[in-house]
PDB file of C-alpha atoms in Angstrom:
ATOM      1  CA  UNK A   1     -18.273  -9.588  27.067  1.00 81.00           C
ATOM      2  CA  UNK A   2     -15.527  -7.594  28.679  1.00 92.00           C
ATOM      3  CA  UNK A   3     -15.691  -3.796  27.834  1.00 96.00           C
ATOM      4  CA  UNK A   4     -13.427  -0.999  28.451  1.00 97.00           C
ATOM      5  CA  UNK A   5     -14.410   2.718  28.273  1.00 97.00           C
ATOM      6  CA  UNK A   6     -11.959   5.047  26.354  1.00 96.00           C
ATOM      7  CA  UNK A   7     -11.970   8.653  25.429  1.00 95.00           C
ATOM      8  CA  UNK A   8     -11.007   9.778  21.890  1.00 93.00           C
ATOM      9  CA  UNK A   9     -11.122  13.319  20.480  1.00 92.00           C
ATOM     10  CA  UNK A  10     -13.745  14.469  22.984  1.00 95.00           C
ATOM     11  CA  UNK A  11     -16.007  11.334  22.376  1.00 97.00           C
ATOM     12  CA  UNK A  12     -16.339   8.222  24.469  1.00 98.00           C
ATOM     13  CA  UNK A  13     -16.600   4.564  23.383  1.00 98.00           C
ATOM     14  CA  UNK A  14     -17.117   1.136  24.915  1.00 98.00           C
ATOM     15  CA  UNK A  15     -14.685  -1.190  23.247  1.00 97.00           C
ATOM     16  CA  UNK A  16     -13.469  -4.768  23.566  1.00 96.00           C
ATOM     17  CA  UNK A  17      -9.878  -4.551  24.688  1.00 95.00           C
ATOM     18  CA  UNK A  18      -7.207  -5.844  22.201  1.00 92.00           C
ATOM     19  CA  UNK A  19      -9.612  -6.059  19.314  1.00 94.00           C
ATOM     20  CA  UNK A  20     -10.316  -4.142  16.078  1.00 95.00           C
ATOM     21  CA  UNK A  21     -12.614  -1.812  17.965  1.00 96.00           C
ATOM     22  CA  UNK A  22      -9.868   0.691  18.847  1.00 95.00           C
ATOM     23  CA  UNK A  23      -8.486   0.547  15.214  1.00 94.00           C
ATOM     24  CA  UNK A  24     -12.036   1.440  13.930  1.00 95.00           C
ATOM     25  CA  UNK A  25     -12.149   4.431  16.186  1.00 96.00           C
ATOM     26  CA  UNK A  26      -8.617   5.590  15.338  1.00 95.00           C
ATOM     27  CA  UNK A  27      -9.349   5.254  11.585  1.00 94.00           C
ATOM     28  CA  UNK A  28     -12.733   6.809  11.493  1.00 95.00           C
ATOM     29  CA  UNK A  29     -12.612   9.476  14.225  1.00 94.00           C
ATOM     30  CA  UNK A  30      -8.835  10.101  14.405  1.00 91.00           C
ATOM     31  CA  UNK A  31      -8.015   9.416  10.734  1.00 89.00           C
ATOM     32  CA  UNK A  32     -11.047  11.005   9.124  1.00 84.00           C
ATOM     33  CA  UNK A  33     -11.419   7.945   6.846  1.00 86.00           C
ATOM     34  CA  UNK A  34     -14.728   9.107   5.402  1.00 85.00           C
ATOM     35  CA  UNK A  35     -13.947  12.713   4.915  1.00 80.00           C
ATOM     36  CA  UNK A  36     -13.383  13.261   1.199  1.00 72.00           C
ATOM     37  CA  UNK A  37     -12.186  15.949  -1.192  1.00 67.00           C
ATOM     38  CA  UNK A  38     -14.755  18.758  -1.548  1.00 70.00           C
ATOM     39  CA  UNK A  39     -16.936  18.076   1.472  1.00 77.00           C
ATOM     40  CA  UNK A  40     -16.985  17.716   5.161  1.00 87.00           C
ATOM     41  CA  UNK A  41     -19.146  15.267   7.078  1.00 92.00           C
ATOM     42  CA  UNK A  42     -21.300  18.099   8.502  1.00 88.00           C
ATOM     43  CA  UNK A  43     -22.018  19.432   5.007  1.00 88.00           C
ATOM     44  CA  UNK A  44     -24.856  16.818   5.031  1.00 91.00           C
ATOM     45  CA  UNK A  45     -27.355  17.097   7.879  1.00 94.00           C
ATOM     46  CA  UNK A  46     -28.640  13.516   7.380  1.00 98.00           C
ATOM     47  CA  UNK A  47     -26.453  10.369   6.999  1.00 98.00           C
ATOM     48  CA  UNK A  48     -27.134   6.684   6.335  1.00 98.00           C
ATOM     49  CA  UNK A  49     -24.291   4.786   7.943  1.00 98.00           C
ATOM     50  CA  UNK A  50     -24.279   1.296   6.303  1.00 98.00           C
ATOM     51  CA  UNK A  51     -21.879  -0.868   8.287  1.00 97.00           C
ATOM     52  CA  UNK A  52     -21.956   1.011  11.660  1.00 98.00           C
ATOM     53  CA  UNK A  53     -19.629  -1.516  13.363  1.00 97.00           C
ATOM     54  CA  UNK A  54     -19.544  -0.072  16.969  1.00 97.00           C
ATOM     55  CA  UNK A  55     -20.816   3.304  15.959  1.00 98.00           C
ATOM     56  CA  UNK A  56     -17.720   5.412  15.357  1.00 97.00           C
ATOM     57  CA  UNK A  57     -18.759   7.125  12.160  1.00 97.00           C
ATOM     58  CA  UNK A  58     -22.409   7.604  13.433  1.00 98.00           C
ATOM     59  CA  UNK A  59     -21.222   9.169  16.593  1.00 98.00           C
ATOM     60  CA  UNK A  60     -18.739  11.403  14.843  1.00 97.00           C
ATOM     61  CA  UNK A  61     -21.351  12.590  12.513  1.00 97.00           C
ATOM     62  CA  UNK A  62     -24.020  13.196  15.215  1.00 98.00           C
ATOM     63  CA  UNK A  63     -21.394  15.043  17.251  1.00 97.00           C
ATOM     64  CA  UNK A  64     -21.107  17.433  14.402  1.00 95.00           C
ATOM     65  CA  UNK A  65     -24.822  18.064  14.473  1.00 96.00           C
ATOM     66  CA  UNK A  66     -26.039  15.475  11.862  1.00 97.00           C
ATOM     67  CA  UNK A  67     -28.871  12.990  12.202  1.00 98.00           C
ATOM     68  CA  UNK A  68     -27.836   9.444  11.417  1.00 98.00           C
ATOM     69  CA  UNK A  69     -29.536   6.156  10.585  1.00 98.00           C
ATOM     70  CA  UNK A  70     -26.848   3.534  11.599  1.00 98.00           C
ATOM     71  CA  UNK A  71     -27.288   0.100  10.193  1.00 98.00           C
ATOM     72  CA  UNK A  72     -25.409  -2.808  11.578  1.00 98.00           C
ATOM     73  CA  UNK A  73     -26.115  -6.502  11.109  1.00 97.00           C
ATOM     74  CA  UNK A  74     -24.021  -8.157  13.693  1.00 96.00           C
ATOM     75  CA  UNK A  75     -26.015  -8.226  16.985  1.00 97.00           C
ATOM     76  CA  UNK A  76     -23.028  -7.677  19.254  1.00 95.00           C
ATOM     77  CA  UNK A  77     -21.676  -4.738  17.138  1.00 97.00           C
ATOM     78  CA  UNK A  78     -25.285  -3.322  17.012  1.00 98.00           C
ATOM     79  CA  UNK A  79     -25.558  -3.523  20.813  1.00 98.00           C
ATOM     80  CA  UNK A  80     -22.157  -1.814  21.251  1.00 98.00           C
ATOM     81  CA  UNK A  81     -23.363   0.892  18.857  1.00 98.00           C
ATOM     82  CA  UNK A  82     -26.425   1.512  21.005  1.00 98.00           C
ATOM     83  CA  UNK A  83     -24.283   1.558  24.158  1.00 98.00           C
ATOM     84  CA  UNK A  84     -21.927   4.092  22.586  1.00 98.00           C
ATOM     85  CA  UNK A  85     -24.762   6.192  21.329  1.00 98.00           C
ATOM     86  CA  UNK A  86     -26.244   6.441  24.829  1.00 98.00           C
ATOM     87  CA  UNK A  87     -22.754   7.010  26.387  1.00 98.00           C
ATOM     88  CA  UNK A  88     -22.406  10.137  24.265  1.00 98.00           C
ATOM     89  CA  UNK A  89     -25.929  11.309  24.817  1.00 98.00           C
ATOM     90  CA  UNK A  90     -26.902  11.083  21.162  1.00 98.00           C
ATOM     91  CA  UNK A  91     -30.091   9.022  21.180  1.00 97.00           C
ATOM     92  CA  UNK A  92     -32.031  11.832  19.746  1.00 98.00           C
ATOM     93  CA  UNK A  93     -29.714  12.035  16.732  1.00 98.00           C
ATOM     94  CA  UNK A  94     -29.001   8.372  15.919  1.00 98.00           C
ATOM     95  CA  UNK A  95     -31.335   5.629  15.051  1.00 98.00           C
ATOM     96  CA  UNK A  96     -29.791   2.103  15.166  1.00 98.00           C
ATOM     97  CA  UNK A  97     -31.108  -0.431  12.776  1.00 98.00           C
ATOM     98  CA  UNK A  98     -30.012  -4.067  13.446  1.00 98.00           C
ATOM     99  CA  UNK A  99     -30.263  -5.499   9.913  1.00 98.00           C
ATOM    100  CA  UNK A 100     -28.049  -6.526   6.894  1.00 98.00           C
ATOM    101  CA  UNK A 101     -28.781  -3.984   4.114  1.00 97.00           C
ATOM    102  CA  UNK A 102     -29.387  -5.591   0.669  1.00 97.00           C
ATOM    103  CA  UNK A 103     -30.824  -4.427  -2.673  1.00 96.00           C
ATOM    104  CA  UNK A 104     -34.069  -6.208  -1.554  1.00 96.00           C
ATOM    105  CA  UNK A 105     -35.399  -7.785   1.621  1.00 95.00           C
ATOM    106  CA  UNK A 106     -34.921 -11.513   1.725  1.00 91.00           C
ATOM    107  CA  UNK A 107     -35.861 -12.165   5.293  1.00 96.00           C
ATOM    108  CA  UNK A 108     -32.657 -13.687   6.593  1.00 97.00           C
ATOM    109  CA  UNK A 109     -29.068 -14.058   5.199  1.00 97.00           C
ATOM    110  CA  UNK A 110     -26.013 -15.794   6.613  1.00 97.00           C
ATOM    111  CA  UNK A 111     -23.245 -13.480   7.977  1.00 96.00           C
ATOM    112  CA  UNK A 112     -19.720 -14.631   8.448  1.00 94.00           C
ATOM    113  CA  UNK A 113     -18.403 -13.041  11.668  1.00 92.00           C
ATOM    114  CA  UNK A 114     -14.647 -12.613  11.497  1.00 86.00           C
ATOM    115  CA  UNK A 115     -13.509 -12.862  15.124  1.00 83.00           C
ATOM    116  CA  UNK A 116     -10.015 -14.322  14.488  1.00 81.00           C
ATOM    117  CA  UNK A 117      -7.360 -12.311  16.261  1.00 81.00           C
ATOM    118  CA  UNK A 118     -10.029  -9.947  17.600  1.00 86.00           C
ATOM    119  CA  UNK A 119     -11.060  -8.571  14.197  1.00 88.00           C
ATOM    120  CA  UNK A 120     -14.720  -7.587  14.343  1.00 87.00           C
ATOM    121  CA  UNK A 121     -14.726  -5.072  11.455  1.00 88.00           C
ATOM    122  CA  UNK A 122     -14.702  -7.349   8.455  1.00 90.00           C
ATOM    123  CA  UNK A 123     -18.006  -9.253   9.109  1.00 93.00           C
ATOM    124  CA  UNK A 124     -19.441 -10.119   5.631  1.00 95.00           C
ATOM    125  CA  UNK A 125     -22.414 -11.803   3.992  1.00 94.00           C
ATOM    126  CA  UNK A 126     -20.213 -12.526   0.886  1.00 92.00           C
ATOM    127  CA  UNK A 127     -16.931 -13.813   2.199  1.00 90.00           C
ATOM    128  CA  UNK A 128     -16.232 -16.467   4.745  1.00 89.00           C
ATOM    129  CA  UNK A 129     -13.136 -15.629   6.601  1.00 82.00           C
ATOM    130  CA  UNK A 130     -10.862 -18.063   8.419  1.00 81.00           C
ATOM    131  CA  UNK A 131     -11.967 -18.174  12.085  1.00 80.00           C
ATOM    132  CA  UNK A 132     -15.185 -16.858  13.466  1.00 84.00           C
ATOM    133  CA  UNK A 133     -18.673 -18.212  12.999  1.00 91.00           C
ATOM    134  CA  UNK A 134     -21.652 -17.977  10.634  1.00 94.00           C
ATOM    135  CA  UNK A 135     -24.847 -16.603  12.000  1.00 96.00           C
ATOM    136  CA  UNK A 136     -28.277 -15.753  10.495  1.00 97.00           C
ATOM    137  CA  UNK A 137     -29.139 -12.084  10.430  1.00 97.00           C
ATOM    138  CA  UNK A 138     -32.296 -10.146   9.293  1.00 97.00           C
ATOM    139  CA  UNK A 139     -32.093  -8.207   6.086  1.00 98.00           C
ATOM    140  CA  UNK A 140     -33.613  -4.852   5.074  1.00 98.00           C
ATOM    141  CA  UNK A 141     -34.038  -3.427   1.595  1.00 98.00           C
ATOM    142  CA  UNK A 142     -31.989  -0.296   0.907  1.00 97.00           C
ATOM    143  CA  UNK A 143     -34.930   1.619  -0.562  1.00 96.00           C
ATOM    144  CA  UNK A 144     -36.821   1.420   2.806  1.00 97.00           C
ATOM    145  CA  UNK A 145     -33.902   3.406   4.418  1.00 98.00           C
ATOM    146  CA  UNK A 146     -33.488   6.228   1.953  1.00 97.00           C
ATOM    147  CA  UNK A 147     -34.815   9.710   2.959  1.00 97.00           C
ATOM    148  CA  UNK A 148     -34.795  13.007   0.878  1.00 96.00           C
ATOM    149  CA  UNK A 149     -31.491  14.873   1.223  1.00 95.00           C
ATOM    150  CA  UNK A 150     -29.682  11.939   2.754  1.00 97.00           C
ATOM    151  CA  UNK A 151     -25.895  11.293   2.304  1.00 96.00           C
ATOM    152  CA  UNK A 152     -24.566   7.754   2.636  1.00 97.00           C
ATOM    153  CA  UNK A 153     -21.396   6.215   4.069  1.00 96.00           C
ATOM    154  CA  UNK A 154     -21.063   2.620   2.946  1.00 96.00           C
ATOM    155  CA  UNK A 155     -18.493   0.131   4.303  1.00 95.00           C
ATOM    156  CA  UNK A 156     -20.246  -3.351   4.303  1.00 96.00           C
ATOM    157  CA  UNK A 157     -17.500  -5.805   3.293  1.00 94.00           C
ATOM    158  CA  UNK A 158     -18.740  -6.652  -0.303  1.00 94.00           C
ATOM    159  CA  UNK A 159     -22.517  -5.840   0.116  1.00 95.00           C
ATOM    160  CA  UNK A 160     -21.881  -2.305  -1.180  1.00 95.00           C
ATOM    161  CA  UNK A 161     -21.211  -3.874  -4.700  1.00 95.00           C
ATOM    162  CA  UNK A 162     -24.855  -5.112  -5.510  1.00 96.00           C
ATOM    163  CA  UNK A 163     -26.313  -2.018  -3.870  1.00 97.00           C
ATOM    164  CA  UNK A 164     -24.362   0.369  -6.055  1.00 97.00           C
ATOM    165  CA  UNK A 165     -25.084  -1.768  -9.061  1.00 96.00           C
ATOM    166  CA  UNK A 166     -28.786  -1.660  -8.386  1.00 96.00           C
ATOM    167  CA  UNK A 167     -28.844   2.172  -8.270  1.00 95.00           C
ATOM    168  CA  UNK A 168     -31.097   3.434 -11.002  1.00 91.00           C
ATOM    169  CA  UNK A 169     -31.253   7.076  -9.920  1.00 95.00           C
ATOM    170  CA  UNK A 170     -29.392   9.403  -7.663  1.00 96.00           C
ATOM    171  CA  UNK A 171     -30.522   7.832  -4.397  1.00 97.00           C
ATOM    172  CA  UNK A 172     -28.228  10.070  -2.191  1.00 97.00           C
ATOM    173  CA  UNK A 173     -27.022  13.588  -2.267  1.00 95.00           C
ATOM    174  CA  UNK A 174     -23.532  12.207  -1.864  1.00 93.00           C
ATOM    175  CA  UNK A 175     -21.921   8.813  -1.190  1.00 94.00           C
ATOM    176  CA  UNK A 176     -18.539   7.820   0.351  1.00 93.00           C
ATOM    177  CA  UNK A 177     -17.845   4.121   0.266  1.00 93.00           C
ATOM    178  CA  UNK A 178     -15.151   1.439   0.431  1.00 91.00           C
ATOM    179  CA  UNK A 179     -14.913  -1.178  -2.335  1.00 91.00           C
ATOM    180  CA  UNK A 180     -13.681  -4.565  -1.177  1.00 88.00           C
ATOM    181  CA  UNK A 181     -11.301  -5.871  -3.865  1.00 90.00           C
ATOM    182  CA  UNK A 182     -10.363  -8.647  -1.576  1.00 88.00           C
ATOM    183  CA  UNK A 183     -13.879  -9.983  -1.797  1.00 90.00           C
ATOM    184  CA  UNK A 184     -14.281  -9.422  -5.565  1.00 90.00           C
ATOM    185  CA  UNK A 185     -11.082  -8.568  -7.565  1.00 89.00           C
ATOM    186  CA  UNK A 186     -13.051  -7.594 -10.732  1.00 91.00           C
ATOM    187  CA  UNK A 187     -11.651  -4.233 -11.869  1.00 93.00           C
ATOM    188  CA  UNK A 188     -14.267  -4.133 -14.715  1.00 93.00           C
ATOM    189  CA  UNK A 189     -17.005  -4.446 -12.178  1.00 95.00           C
ATOM    190  CA  UNK A 190     -15.650  -1.502 -10.238  1.00 94.00           C
ATOM    191  CA  UNK A 191     -15.200   0.632 -13.391  1.00 94.00           C
ATOM    192  CA  UNK A 192     -18.755  -0.200 -14.369  1.00 96.00           C
ATOM    193  CA  UNK A 193     -20.022   1.266 -11.072  1.00 95.00           C
ATOM    194  CA  UNK A 194     -17.757   4.341 -11.451  1.00 94.00           C
ATOM    195  CA  UNK A 195     -19.214   4.918 -15.021  1.00 95.00           C
ATOM    196  CA  UNK A 196     -22.799   4.780 -13.527  1.00 95.00           C
ATOM    197  CA  UNK A 197     -21.846   7.208 -10.699  1.00 95.00           C
ATOM    198  CA  UNK A 198     -20.305   9.530 -13.285  1.00 95.00           C
ATOM    199  CA  UNK A 199     -23.689   9.818 -14.940  1.00 95.00           C
ATOM    200  CA  UNK A 200     -25.467  10.511 -11.694  1.00 95.00           C
ATOM    201  CA  UNK A 201     -23.093  12.825  -9.918  1.00 94.00           C
ATOM    202  CA  UNK A 202     -21.082  15.891 -11.020  1.00 90.00           C
ATOM    203  CA  UNK A 203     -17.981  14.743  -9.339  1.00 89.00           C
ATOM    204  CA  UNK A 204     -16.666  11.205  -8.611  1.00 90.00           C
ATOM    205  CA  UNK A 205     -13.344  10.759  -6.853  1.00 87.00           C
ATOM    206  CA  UNK A 206     -11.540   7.586  -5.866  1.00 84.00           C
ATOM    207  CA  UNK A 207      -8.102   6.582  -4.787  1.00 78.00           C
ATOM    208  CA  UNK A 208      -5.622   5.455  -7.427  1.00 68.00           C
ATOM    209  CA  UNK A 209      -4.759   1.797  -7.933  1.00 67.00           C
ATOM    210  CA  UNK A 210      -3.048  -0.487 -10.461  1.00 66.00           C
ATOM    211  CA  UNK A 211      -5.721  -1.452 -13.009  1.00 69.00           C
ATOM    212  CA  UNK A 212      -3.423  -3.999 -14.614  1.00 64.00           C
ATOM    213  CA  UNK A 213      -3.651  -6.310 -11.719  1.00 58.00           C
TER     214      UNK A 213
END
């Protein structure tokens, strides 16, 4: 695997040249993709990073003084996360868990690795993309990762949906997540989750979209 070392906003990363790796860093570190209204990343001292990819969010949060449990199912991405954690001297703040997080532990599940045109950030256990390969990955139950006072960033290409639907209490102090409408286009499903979150949290914010589609 050919790697290139780059610097970005005071942090360092190993990336695969001409792939989605640089886009992920630009979006998460440069674009503050997971900074939301009313709170900063450092407002929470402990984060669960579901869908770590190559470690951009975990390293950004740890650089701000947070502890992070970074969960990534793809073995190559997980290894790159570990390399990037070590590169930034953050082993004491970031724990890397190489698993696919699910509502319950099923042992193994198939993951569709989306490597077409160098895209390594849309790997999914729910959608088979054109290009790439399918590999078995170990699973882990979400409840085994939760710690008191933990915040959660969730970007796991469709797997966030069943996890959010399984929430029966306020698992996290706060959550920031991406909802993959290109994997499941059901607006009622999304609205049902938002209604549940409204009951658990004092404030729920999401970007606007055309609900008539």
